[in-house]
PDB file of C-alpha atoms in Angstrom:
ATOM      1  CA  UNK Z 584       0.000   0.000   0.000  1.00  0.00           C
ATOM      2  CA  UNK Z 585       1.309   3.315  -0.687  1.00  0.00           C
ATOM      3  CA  UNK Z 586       0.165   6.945   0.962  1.00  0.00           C
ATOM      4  CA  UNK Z 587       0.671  10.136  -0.259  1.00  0.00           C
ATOM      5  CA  UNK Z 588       1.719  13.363   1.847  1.00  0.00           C
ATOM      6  CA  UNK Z 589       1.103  16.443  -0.106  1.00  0.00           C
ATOM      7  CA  UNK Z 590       4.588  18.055   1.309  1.00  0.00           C
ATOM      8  CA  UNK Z 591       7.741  17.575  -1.260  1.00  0.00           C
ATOM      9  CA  UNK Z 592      10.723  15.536   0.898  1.00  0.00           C
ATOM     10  CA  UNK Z 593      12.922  18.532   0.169  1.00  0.00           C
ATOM     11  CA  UNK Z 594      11.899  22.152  -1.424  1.00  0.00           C
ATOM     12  CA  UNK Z 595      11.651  22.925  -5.477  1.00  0.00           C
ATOM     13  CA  UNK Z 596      11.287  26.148  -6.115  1.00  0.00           C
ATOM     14  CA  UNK Z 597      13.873  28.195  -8.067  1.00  0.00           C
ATOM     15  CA  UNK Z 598      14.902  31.792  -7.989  1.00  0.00           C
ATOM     16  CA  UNK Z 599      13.642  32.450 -12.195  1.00  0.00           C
ATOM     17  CA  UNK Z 600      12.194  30.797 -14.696  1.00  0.00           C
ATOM     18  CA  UNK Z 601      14.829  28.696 -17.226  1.00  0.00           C
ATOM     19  CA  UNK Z 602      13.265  26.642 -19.946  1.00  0.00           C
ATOM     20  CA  UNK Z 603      16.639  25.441 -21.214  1.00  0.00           C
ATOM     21  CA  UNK Z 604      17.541  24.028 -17.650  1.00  0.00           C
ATOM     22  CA  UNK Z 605      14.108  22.499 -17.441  1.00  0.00           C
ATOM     23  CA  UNK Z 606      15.028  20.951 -20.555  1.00  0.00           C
ATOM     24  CA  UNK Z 607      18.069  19.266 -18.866  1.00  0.00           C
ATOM     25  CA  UNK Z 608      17.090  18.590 -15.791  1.00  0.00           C
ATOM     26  CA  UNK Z 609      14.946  15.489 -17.822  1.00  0.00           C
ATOM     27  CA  UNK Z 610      17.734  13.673 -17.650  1.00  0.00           C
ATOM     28  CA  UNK Z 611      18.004  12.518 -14.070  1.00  0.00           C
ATOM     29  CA  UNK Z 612      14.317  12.689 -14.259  1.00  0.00           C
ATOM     30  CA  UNK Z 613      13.736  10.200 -17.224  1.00  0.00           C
ATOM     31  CA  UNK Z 614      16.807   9.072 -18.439  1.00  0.00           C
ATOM     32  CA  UNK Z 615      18.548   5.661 -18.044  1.00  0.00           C
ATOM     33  CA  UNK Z 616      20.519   7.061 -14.803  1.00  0.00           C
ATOM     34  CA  UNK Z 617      17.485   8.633 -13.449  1.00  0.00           C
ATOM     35  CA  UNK Z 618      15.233   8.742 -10.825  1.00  0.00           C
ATOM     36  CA  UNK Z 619      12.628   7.138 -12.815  1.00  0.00           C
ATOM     37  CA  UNK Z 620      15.180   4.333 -13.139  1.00  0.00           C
ATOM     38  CA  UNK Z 621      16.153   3.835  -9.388  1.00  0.00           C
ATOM     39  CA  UNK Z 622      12.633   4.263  -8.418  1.00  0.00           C
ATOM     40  CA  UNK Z 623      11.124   1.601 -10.526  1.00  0.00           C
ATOM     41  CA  UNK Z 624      14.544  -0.793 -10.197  1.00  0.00           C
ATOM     42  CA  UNK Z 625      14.416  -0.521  -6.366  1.00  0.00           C
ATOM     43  CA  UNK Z 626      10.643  -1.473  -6.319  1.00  0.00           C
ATOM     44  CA  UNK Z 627      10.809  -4.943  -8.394  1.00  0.00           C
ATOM     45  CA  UNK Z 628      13.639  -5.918  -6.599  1.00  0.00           C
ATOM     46  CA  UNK Z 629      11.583  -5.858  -3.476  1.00  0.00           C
ATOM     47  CA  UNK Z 630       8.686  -6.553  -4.594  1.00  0.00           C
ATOM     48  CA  UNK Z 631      10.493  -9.388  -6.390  1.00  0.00           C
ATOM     49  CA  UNK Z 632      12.235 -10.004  -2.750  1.00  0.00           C
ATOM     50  CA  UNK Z 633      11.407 -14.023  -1.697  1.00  0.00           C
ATOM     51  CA  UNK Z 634      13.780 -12.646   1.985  1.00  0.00           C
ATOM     52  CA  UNK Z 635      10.887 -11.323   4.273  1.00  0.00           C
ATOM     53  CA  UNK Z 636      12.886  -9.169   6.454  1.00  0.00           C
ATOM     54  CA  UNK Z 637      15.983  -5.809   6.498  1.00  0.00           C
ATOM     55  CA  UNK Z 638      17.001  -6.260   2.782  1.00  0.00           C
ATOM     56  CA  UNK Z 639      13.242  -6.646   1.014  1.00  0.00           C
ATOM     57  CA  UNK Z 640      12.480  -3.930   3.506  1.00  0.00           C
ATOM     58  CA  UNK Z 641      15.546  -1.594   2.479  1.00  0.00           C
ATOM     59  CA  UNK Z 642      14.611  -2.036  -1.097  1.00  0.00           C
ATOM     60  CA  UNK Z 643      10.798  -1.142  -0.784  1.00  0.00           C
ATOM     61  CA  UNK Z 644      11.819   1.868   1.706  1.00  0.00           C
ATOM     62  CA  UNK Z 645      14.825   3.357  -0.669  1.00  0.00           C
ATOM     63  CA  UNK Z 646      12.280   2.608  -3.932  1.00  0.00           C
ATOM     64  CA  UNK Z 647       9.569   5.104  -2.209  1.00  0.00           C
ATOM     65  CA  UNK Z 648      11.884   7.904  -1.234  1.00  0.00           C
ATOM     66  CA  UNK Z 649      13.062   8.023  -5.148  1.00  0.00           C
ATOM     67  CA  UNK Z 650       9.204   8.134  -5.673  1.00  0.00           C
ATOM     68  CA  UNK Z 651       9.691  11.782  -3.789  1.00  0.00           C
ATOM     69  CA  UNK Z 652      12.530  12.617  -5.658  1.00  0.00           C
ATOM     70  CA  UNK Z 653      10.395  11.915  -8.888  1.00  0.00           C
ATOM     71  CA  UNK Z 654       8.176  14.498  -7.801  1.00  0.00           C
ATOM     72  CA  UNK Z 655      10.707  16.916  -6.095  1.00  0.00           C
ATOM     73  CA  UNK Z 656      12.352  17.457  -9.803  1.00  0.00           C
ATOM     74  CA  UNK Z 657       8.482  17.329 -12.119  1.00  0.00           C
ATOM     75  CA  UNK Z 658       7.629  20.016  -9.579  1.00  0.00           C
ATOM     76  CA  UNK Z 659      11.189  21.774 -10.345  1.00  0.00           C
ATOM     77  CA  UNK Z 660      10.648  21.599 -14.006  1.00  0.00           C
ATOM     78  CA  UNK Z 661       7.355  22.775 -14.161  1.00  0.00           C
ATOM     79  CA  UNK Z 662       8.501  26.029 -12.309  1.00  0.00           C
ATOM     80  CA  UNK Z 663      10.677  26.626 -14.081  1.00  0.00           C
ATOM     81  CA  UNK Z 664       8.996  26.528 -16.893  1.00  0.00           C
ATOM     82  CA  UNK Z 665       6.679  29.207 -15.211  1.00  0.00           C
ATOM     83  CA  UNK Z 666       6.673  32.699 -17.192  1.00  0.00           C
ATOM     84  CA  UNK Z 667       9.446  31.846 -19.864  1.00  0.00           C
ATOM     85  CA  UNK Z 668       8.760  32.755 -23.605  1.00  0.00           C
ATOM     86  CA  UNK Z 669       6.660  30.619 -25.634  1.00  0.00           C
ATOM     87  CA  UNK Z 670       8.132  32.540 -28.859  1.00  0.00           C
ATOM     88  CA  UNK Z 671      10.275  34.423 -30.446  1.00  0.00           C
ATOM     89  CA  UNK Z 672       8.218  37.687 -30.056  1.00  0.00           C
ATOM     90  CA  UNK Z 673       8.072  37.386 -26.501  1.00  0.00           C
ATOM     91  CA  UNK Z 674      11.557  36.762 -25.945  1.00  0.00           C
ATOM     92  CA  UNK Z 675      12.371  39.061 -27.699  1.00  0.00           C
ATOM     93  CA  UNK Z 676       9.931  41.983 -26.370  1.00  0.00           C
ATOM     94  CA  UNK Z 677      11.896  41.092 -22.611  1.00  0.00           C
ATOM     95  CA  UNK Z 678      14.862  43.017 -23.953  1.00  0.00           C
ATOM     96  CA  UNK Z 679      16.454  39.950 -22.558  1.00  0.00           C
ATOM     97  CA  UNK Z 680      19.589  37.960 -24.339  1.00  0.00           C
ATOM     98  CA  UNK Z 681      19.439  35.169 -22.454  1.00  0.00           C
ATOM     99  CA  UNK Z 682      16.242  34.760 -21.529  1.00  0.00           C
ATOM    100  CA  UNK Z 683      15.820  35.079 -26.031  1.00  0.00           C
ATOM    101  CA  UNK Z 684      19.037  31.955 -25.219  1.00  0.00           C
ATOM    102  CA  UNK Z 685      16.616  30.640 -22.996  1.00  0.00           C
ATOM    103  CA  UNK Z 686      13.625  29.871 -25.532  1.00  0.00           C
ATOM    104  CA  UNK Z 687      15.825  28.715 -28.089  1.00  0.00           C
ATOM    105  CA  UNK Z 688      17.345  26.274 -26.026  1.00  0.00           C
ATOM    106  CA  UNK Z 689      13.728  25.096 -24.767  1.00  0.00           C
ATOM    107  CA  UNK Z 690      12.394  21.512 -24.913  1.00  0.00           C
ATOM    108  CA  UNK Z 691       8.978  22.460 -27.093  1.00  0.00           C
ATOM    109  CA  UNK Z 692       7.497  19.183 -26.073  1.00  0.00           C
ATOM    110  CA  UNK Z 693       7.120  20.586 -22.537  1.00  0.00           C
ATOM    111  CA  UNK Z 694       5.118  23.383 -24.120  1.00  0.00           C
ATOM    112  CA  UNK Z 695       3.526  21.091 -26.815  1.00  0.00           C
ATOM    113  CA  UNK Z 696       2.559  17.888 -24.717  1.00  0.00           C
ATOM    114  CA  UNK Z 697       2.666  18.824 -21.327  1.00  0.00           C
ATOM    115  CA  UNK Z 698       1.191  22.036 -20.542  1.00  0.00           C
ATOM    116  CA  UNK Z 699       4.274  23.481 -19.245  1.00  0.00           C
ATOM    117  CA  UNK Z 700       5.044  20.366 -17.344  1.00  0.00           C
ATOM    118  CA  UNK Z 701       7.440  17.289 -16.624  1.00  0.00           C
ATOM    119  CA  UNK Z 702       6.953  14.054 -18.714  1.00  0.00           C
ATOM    120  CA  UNK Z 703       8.569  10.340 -18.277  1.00  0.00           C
ATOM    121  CA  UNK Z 704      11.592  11.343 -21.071  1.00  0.00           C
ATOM    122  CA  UNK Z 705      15.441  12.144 -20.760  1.00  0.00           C
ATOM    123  CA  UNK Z 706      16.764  15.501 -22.082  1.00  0.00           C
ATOM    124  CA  UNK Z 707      16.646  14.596 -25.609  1.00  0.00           C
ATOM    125  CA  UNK Z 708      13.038  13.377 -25.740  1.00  0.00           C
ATOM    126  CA  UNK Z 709      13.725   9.584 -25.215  1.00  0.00           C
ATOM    127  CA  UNK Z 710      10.919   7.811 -23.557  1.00  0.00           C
ATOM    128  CA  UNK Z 711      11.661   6.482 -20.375  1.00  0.00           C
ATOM    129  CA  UNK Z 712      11.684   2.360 -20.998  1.00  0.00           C
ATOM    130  CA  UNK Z 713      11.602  -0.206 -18.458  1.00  0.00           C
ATOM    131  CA  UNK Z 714      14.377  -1.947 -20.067  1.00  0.00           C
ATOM    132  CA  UNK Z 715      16.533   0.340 -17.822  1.00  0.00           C
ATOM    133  CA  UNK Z 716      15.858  -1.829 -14.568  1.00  0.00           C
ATOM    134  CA  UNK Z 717      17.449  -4.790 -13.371  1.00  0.00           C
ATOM    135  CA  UNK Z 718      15.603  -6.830 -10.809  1.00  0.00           C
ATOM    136  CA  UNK Z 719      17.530 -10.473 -11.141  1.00  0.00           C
ATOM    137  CA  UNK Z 720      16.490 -12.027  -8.250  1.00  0.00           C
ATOM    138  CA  UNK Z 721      20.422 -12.123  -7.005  1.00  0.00           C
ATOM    139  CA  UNK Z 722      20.316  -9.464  -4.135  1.00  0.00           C
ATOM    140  CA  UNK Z 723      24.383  -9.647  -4.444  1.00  0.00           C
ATOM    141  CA  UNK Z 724      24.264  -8.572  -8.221  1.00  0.00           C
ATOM    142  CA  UNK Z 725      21.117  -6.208  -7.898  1.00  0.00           C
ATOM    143  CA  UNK Z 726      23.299  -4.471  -4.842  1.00  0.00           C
ATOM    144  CA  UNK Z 727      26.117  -3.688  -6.642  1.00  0.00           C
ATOM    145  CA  UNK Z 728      23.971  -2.408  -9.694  1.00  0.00           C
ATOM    146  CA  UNK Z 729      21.967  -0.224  -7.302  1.00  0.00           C
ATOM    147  CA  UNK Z 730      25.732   1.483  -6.195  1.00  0.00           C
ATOM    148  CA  UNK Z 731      26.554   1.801  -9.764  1.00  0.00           C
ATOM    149  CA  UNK Z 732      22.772   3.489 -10.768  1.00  0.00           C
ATOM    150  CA  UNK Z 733      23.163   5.462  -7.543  1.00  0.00           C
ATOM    151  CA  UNK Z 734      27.049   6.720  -9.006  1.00  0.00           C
ATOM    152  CA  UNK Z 735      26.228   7.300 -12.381  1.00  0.00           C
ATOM    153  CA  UNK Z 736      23.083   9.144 -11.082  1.00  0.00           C
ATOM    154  CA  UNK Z 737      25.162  11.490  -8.589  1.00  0.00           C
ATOM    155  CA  UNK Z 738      27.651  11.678 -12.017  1.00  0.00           C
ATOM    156  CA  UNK Z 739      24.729  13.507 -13.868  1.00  0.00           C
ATOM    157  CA  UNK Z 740      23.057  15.666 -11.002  1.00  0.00           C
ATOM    158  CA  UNK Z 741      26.916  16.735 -10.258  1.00  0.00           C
ATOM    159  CA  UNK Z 742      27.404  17.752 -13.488  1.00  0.00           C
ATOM    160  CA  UNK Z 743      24.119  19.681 -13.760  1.00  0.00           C
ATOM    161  CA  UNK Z 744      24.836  21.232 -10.259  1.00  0.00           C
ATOM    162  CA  UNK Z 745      27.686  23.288 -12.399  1.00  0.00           C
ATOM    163  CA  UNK Z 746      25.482  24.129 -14.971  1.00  0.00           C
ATOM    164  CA  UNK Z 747      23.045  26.622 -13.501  1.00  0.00           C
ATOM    165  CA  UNK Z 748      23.699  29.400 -11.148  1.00  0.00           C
ATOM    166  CA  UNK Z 749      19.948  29.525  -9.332  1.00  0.00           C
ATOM    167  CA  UNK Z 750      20.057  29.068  -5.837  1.00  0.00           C
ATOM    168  CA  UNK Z 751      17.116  27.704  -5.130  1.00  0.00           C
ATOM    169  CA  UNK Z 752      17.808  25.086  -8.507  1.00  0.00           C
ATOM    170  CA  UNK Z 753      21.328  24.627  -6.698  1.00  0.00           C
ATOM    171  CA  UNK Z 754      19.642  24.159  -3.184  1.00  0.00           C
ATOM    172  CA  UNK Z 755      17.542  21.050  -4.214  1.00  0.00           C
ATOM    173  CA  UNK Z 756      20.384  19.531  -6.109  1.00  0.00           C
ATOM    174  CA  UNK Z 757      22.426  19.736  -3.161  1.00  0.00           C
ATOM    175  CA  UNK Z 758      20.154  17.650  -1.603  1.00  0.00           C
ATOM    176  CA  UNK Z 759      20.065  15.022  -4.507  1.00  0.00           C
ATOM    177  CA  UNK Z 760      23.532  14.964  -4.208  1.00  0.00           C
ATOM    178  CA  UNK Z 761      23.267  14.689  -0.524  1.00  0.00           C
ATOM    179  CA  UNK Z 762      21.278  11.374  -1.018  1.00  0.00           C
ATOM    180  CA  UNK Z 763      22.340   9.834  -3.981  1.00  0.00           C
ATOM    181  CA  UNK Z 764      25.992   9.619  -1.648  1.00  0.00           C
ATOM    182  CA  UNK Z 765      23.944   7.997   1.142  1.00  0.00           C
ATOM    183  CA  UNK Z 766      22.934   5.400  -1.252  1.00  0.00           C
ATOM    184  CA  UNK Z 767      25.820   4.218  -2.535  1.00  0.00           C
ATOM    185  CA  UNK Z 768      26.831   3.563   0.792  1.00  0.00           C
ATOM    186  CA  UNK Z 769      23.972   2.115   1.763  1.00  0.00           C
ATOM    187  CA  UNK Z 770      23.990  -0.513  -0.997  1.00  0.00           C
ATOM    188  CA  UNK Z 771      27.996  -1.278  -0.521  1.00  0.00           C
ATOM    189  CA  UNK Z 772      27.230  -1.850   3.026  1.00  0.00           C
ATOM    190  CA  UNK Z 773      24.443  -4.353   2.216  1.00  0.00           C
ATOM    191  CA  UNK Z 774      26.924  -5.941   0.000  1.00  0.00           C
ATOM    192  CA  UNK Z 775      29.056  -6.432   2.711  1.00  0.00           C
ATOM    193  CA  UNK Z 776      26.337  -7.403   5.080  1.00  0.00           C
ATOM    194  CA  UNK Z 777      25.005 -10.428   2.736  1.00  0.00           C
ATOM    195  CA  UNK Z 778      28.567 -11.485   2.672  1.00  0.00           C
ATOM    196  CA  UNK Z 779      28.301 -11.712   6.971  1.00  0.00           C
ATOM    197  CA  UNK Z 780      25.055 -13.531   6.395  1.00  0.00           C
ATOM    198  CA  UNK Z 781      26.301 -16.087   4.491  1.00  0.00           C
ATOM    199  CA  UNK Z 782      24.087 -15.358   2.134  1.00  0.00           C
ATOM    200  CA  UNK Z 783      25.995 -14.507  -1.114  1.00  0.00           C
ATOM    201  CA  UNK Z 784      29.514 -13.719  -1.990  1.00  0.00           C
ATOM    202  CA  UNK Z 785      31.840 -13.850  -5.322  1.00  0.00           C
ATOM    203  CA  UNK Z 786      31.525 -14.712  -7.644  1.00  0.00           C
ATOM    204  CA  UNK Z 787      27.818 -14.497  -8.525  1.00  0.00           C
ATOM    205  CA  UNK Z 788      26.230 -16.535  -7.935  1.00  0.00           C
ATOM    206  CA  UNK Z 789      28.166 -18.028  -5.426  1.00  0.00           C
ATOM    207  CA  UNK Z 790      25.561 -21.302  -5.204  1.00  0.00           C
ATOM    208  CA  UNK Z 791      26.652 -22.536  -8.713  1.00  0.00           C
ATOM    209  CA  UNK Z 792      29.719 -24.667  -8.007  1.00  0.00           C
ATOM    210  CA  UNK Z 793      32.975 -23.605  -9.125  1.00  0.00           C
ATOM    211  CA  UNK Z 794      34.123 -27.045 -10.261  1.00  0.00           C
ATOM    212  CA  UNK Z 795      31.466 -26.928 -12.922  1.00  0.00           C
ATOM    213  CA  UNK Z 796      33.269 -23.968 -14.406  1.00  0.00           C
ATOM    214  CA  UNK Z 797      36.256 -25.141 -16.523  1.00  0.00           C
ATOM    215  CA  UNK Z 798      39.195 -24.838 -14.048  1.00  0.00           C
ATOM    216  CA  UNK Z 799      41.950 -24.141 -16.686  1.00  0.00           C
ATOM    217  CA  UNK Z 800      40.582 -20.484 -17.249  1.00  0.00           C
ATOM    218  CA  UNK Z 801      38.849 -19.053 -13.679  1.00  0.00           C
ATOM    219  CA  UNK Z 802      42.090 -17.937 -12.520  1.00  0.00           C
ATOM    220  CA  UNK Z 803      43.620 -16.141 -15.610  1.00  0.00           C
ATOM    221  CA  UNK Z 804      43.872 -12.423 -16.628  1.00  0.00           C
ATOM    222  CA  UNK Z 805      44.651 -12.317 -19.840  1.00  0.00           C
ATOM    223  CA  UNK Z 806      45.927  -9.551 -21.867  1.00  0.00           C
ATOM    224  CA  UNK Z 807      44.000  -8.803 -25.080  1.00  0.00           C
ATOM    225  CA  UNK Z 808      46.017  -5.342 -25.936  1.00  0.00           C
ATOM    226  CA  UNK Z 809      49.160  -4.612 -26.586  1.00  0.00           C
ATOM    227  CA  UNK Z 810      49.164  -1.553 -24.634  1.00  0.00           C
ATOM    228  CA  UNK Z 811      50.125  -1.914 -20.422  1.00  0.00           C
ATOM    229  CA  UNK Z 812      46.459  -2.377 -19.194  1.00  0.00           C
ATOM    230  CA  UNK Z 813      47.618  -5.389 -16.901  1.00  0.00           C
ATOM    231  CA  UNK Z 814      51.298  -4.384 -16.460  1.00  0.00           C
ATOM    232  CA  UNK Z 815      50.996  -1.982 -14.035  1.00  0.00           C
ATOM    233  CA  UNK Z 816      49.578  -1.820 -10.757  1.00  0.00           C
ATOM    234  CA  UNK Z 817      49.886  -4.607  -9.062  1.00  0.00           C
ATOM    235  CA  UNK Z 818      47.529  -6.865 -11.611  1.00  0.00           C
ATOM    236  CA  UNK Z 819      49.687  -8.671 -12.601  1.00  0.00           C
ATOM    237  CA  UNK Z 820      50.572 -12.105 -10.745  1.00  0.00           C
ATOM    238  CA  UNK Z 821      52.341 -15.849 -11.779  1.00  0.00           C
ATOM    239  CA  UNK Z 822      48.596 -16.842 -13.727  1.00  0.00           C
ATOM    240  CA  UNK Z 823      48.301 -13.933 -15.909  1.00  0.00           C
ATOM    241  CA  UNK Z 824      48.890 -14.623 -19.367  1.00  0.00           C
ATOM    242  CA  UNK Z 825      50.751 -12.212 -21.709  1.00  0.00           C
ATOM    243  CA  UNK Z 826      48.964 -12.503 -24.826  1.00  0.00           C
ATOM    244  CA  UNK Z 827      45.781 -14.662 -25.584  1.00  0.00           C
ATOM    245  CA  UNK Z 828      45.840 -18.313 -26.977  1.00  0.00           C
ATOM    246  CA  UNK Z 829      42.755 -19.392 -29.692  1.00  0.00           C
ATOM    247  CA  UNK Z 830      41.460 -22.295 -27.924  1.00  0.00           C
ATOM    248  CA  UNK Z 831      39.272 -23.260 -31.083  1.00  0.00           C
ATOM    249  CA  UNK Z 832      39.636 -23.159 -35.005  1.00  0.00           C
ATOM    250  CA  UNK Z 833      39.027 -20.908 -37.387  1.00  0.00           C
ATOM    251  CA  UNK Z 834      34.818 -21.088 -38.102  1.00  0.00           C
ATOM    252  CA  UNK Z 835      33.803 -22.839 -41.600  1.00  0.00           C
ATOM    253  CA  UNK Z 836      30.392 -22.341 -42.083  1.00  0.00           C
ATOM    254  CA  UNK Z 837      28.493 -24.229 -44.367  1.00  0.00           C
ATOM    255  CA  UNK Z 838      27.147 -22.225 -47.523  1.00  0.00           C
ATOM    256  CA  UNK Z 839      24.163 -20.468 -47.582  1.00  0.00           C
ATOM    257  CA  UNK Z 840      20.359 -21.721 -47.532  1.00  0.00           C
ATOM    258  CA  UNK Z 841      19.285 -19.943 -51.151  1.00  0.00           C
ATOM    259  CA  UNK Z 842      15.902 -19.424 -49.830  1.00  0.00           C
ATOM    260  CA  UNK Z 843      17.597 -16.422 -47.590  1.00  0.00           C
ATOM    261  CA  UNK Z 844      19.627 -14.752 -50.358  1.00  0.00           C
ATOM    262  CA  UNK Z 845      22.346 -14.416 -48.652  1.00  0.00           C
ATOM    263  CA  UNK Z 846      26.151 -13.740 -49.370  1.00  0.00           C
ATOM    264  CA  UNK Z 847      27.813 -15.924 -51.055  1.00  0.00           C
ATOM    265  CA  UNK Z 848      24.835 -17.389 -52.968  1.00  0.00           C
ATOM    266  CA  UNK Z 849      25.231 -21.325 -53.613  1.00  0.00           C
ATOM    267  CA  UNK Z 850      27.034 -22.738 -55.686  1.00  0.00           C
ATOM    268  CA  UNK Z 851      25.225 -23.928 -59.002  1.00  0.00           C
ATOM    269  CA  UNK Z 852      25.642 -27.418 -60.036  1.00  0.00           C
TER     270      UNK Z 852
END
């Protein structure tokens, strides 16, 4: 069951109105890094969850609060969206430069389809897909994704951080940023805390037995360029292998079927 409060978990409001910033701040609404993404990911893993207890429980709690932070940055773009130019003339009339920068640099769908609103897209107009969540049933391998989604995320919201000067924009992202660093230690230390369980550990999954793997090839590093990718620091040990061995021959295929016209047709008799 969810519940709605009508409060935001952390202000949106900011200082002036900047379509083009709107316009970018889709992407760690709706893109494949965003909060969308987390939101949604979180959720199916613990919905997904067949461990009643702390981890289902720290998925389905962490999944909500990027629910708020869904609505914390729709609210964000819709404001400021508030009172910029819909055209040319009105940009224009503002005796404004950048706020005539500002229109051009507009996403019109917000405009178009939204009423001046958010929508479920990254900052190019991609649709938001659900092929950008991972829930595999492996808490081990969906923990370590989460840290990744939750650095790539603070990545993005770091980089638009230095691309607006609004306080009040800068005030909110702050607090992403605040969170999204949370997280990532948050997952790492449920990584760690399976691992105390006895519950999971490397590699994933650690259930399927490692003497079913072919033994002659789990311990190597091998070196597939010739630059010094394994040469320096410290990867290197007795098992690495310089360059890589073909374990299997050259591929022969037979020709063609001529129903599929493919290349090189059959040979005629």
């Amino acid at each position: 069951m969810f519940y709605h409060a009508q409060d935001l978990q952390f202000e949106a409001r900011p200082d002036a109105p900047d379509a083009a910033f709107a316009a970018r701040l889709q992407e760690v609404l709706g893109g494949k890094w965003g909060e969308m993404t987390v939101a949604m990911q979180y959720l199916y893993q613990g919905w997904n969850c067949r461990l009643p207890g702390k981890y289902k429980d720290l998925l389905l709690a962490t999944g909500t609060e990027e629910l708020a932070h869904v609505e914390m940055i729709c609210t964000m773009i819709a404001r400021l969206q508030e009172g910029a130019p819909l055209s040319v003339r009105e940009a224009a009339q503002t005796e404004n430069p950048m706020l005539a920068a500002v229109y051009g640099a507009a996403n019109p769908q917000h405009a178009i389809v939204n009423g001046g609103g958010a929508y479920p897209h990254d900052s190019q107009g991609v649709p938001w897909t659900g092929a950008y969540i991972t829930a595999s049933g492996n808490l081990m391998a969906d923990f370590h994704l989460n840290a990744t989604a939750e650095m790539q995320g603070r990545v993005q919201v770091a980089r638009l951080y230095e691309m607006t000067d609004d306080t009040g924009v800068r005030k909110m992202i702050k607090f992403l940023l605040a969170r999204d660093h949370v997280h990532q230690k948050q997952w790492l230390a449920a990584v760690e805390e399976l691992k105390a369980d006895g519950l999971d550990g490397m590699p994933v999954p650690e259930a399927f037995p490692v003497e079913e793997e072919n033994g002659a090839f789990n311990k190597q590093i091998i070196n597939f360029t010739d630059g010094t990718a394994l040469g320096d620091g410290g990867w290197t040990s007795a098992l690495d292998v310089d360059k890589p061995t073909a374990h299997g021959q050259a591929p022969v295929l037979p020709l063609g079927d001529p129903r599929l016209y493919g290349t090189p047709p059959p040979e005629k008799s």
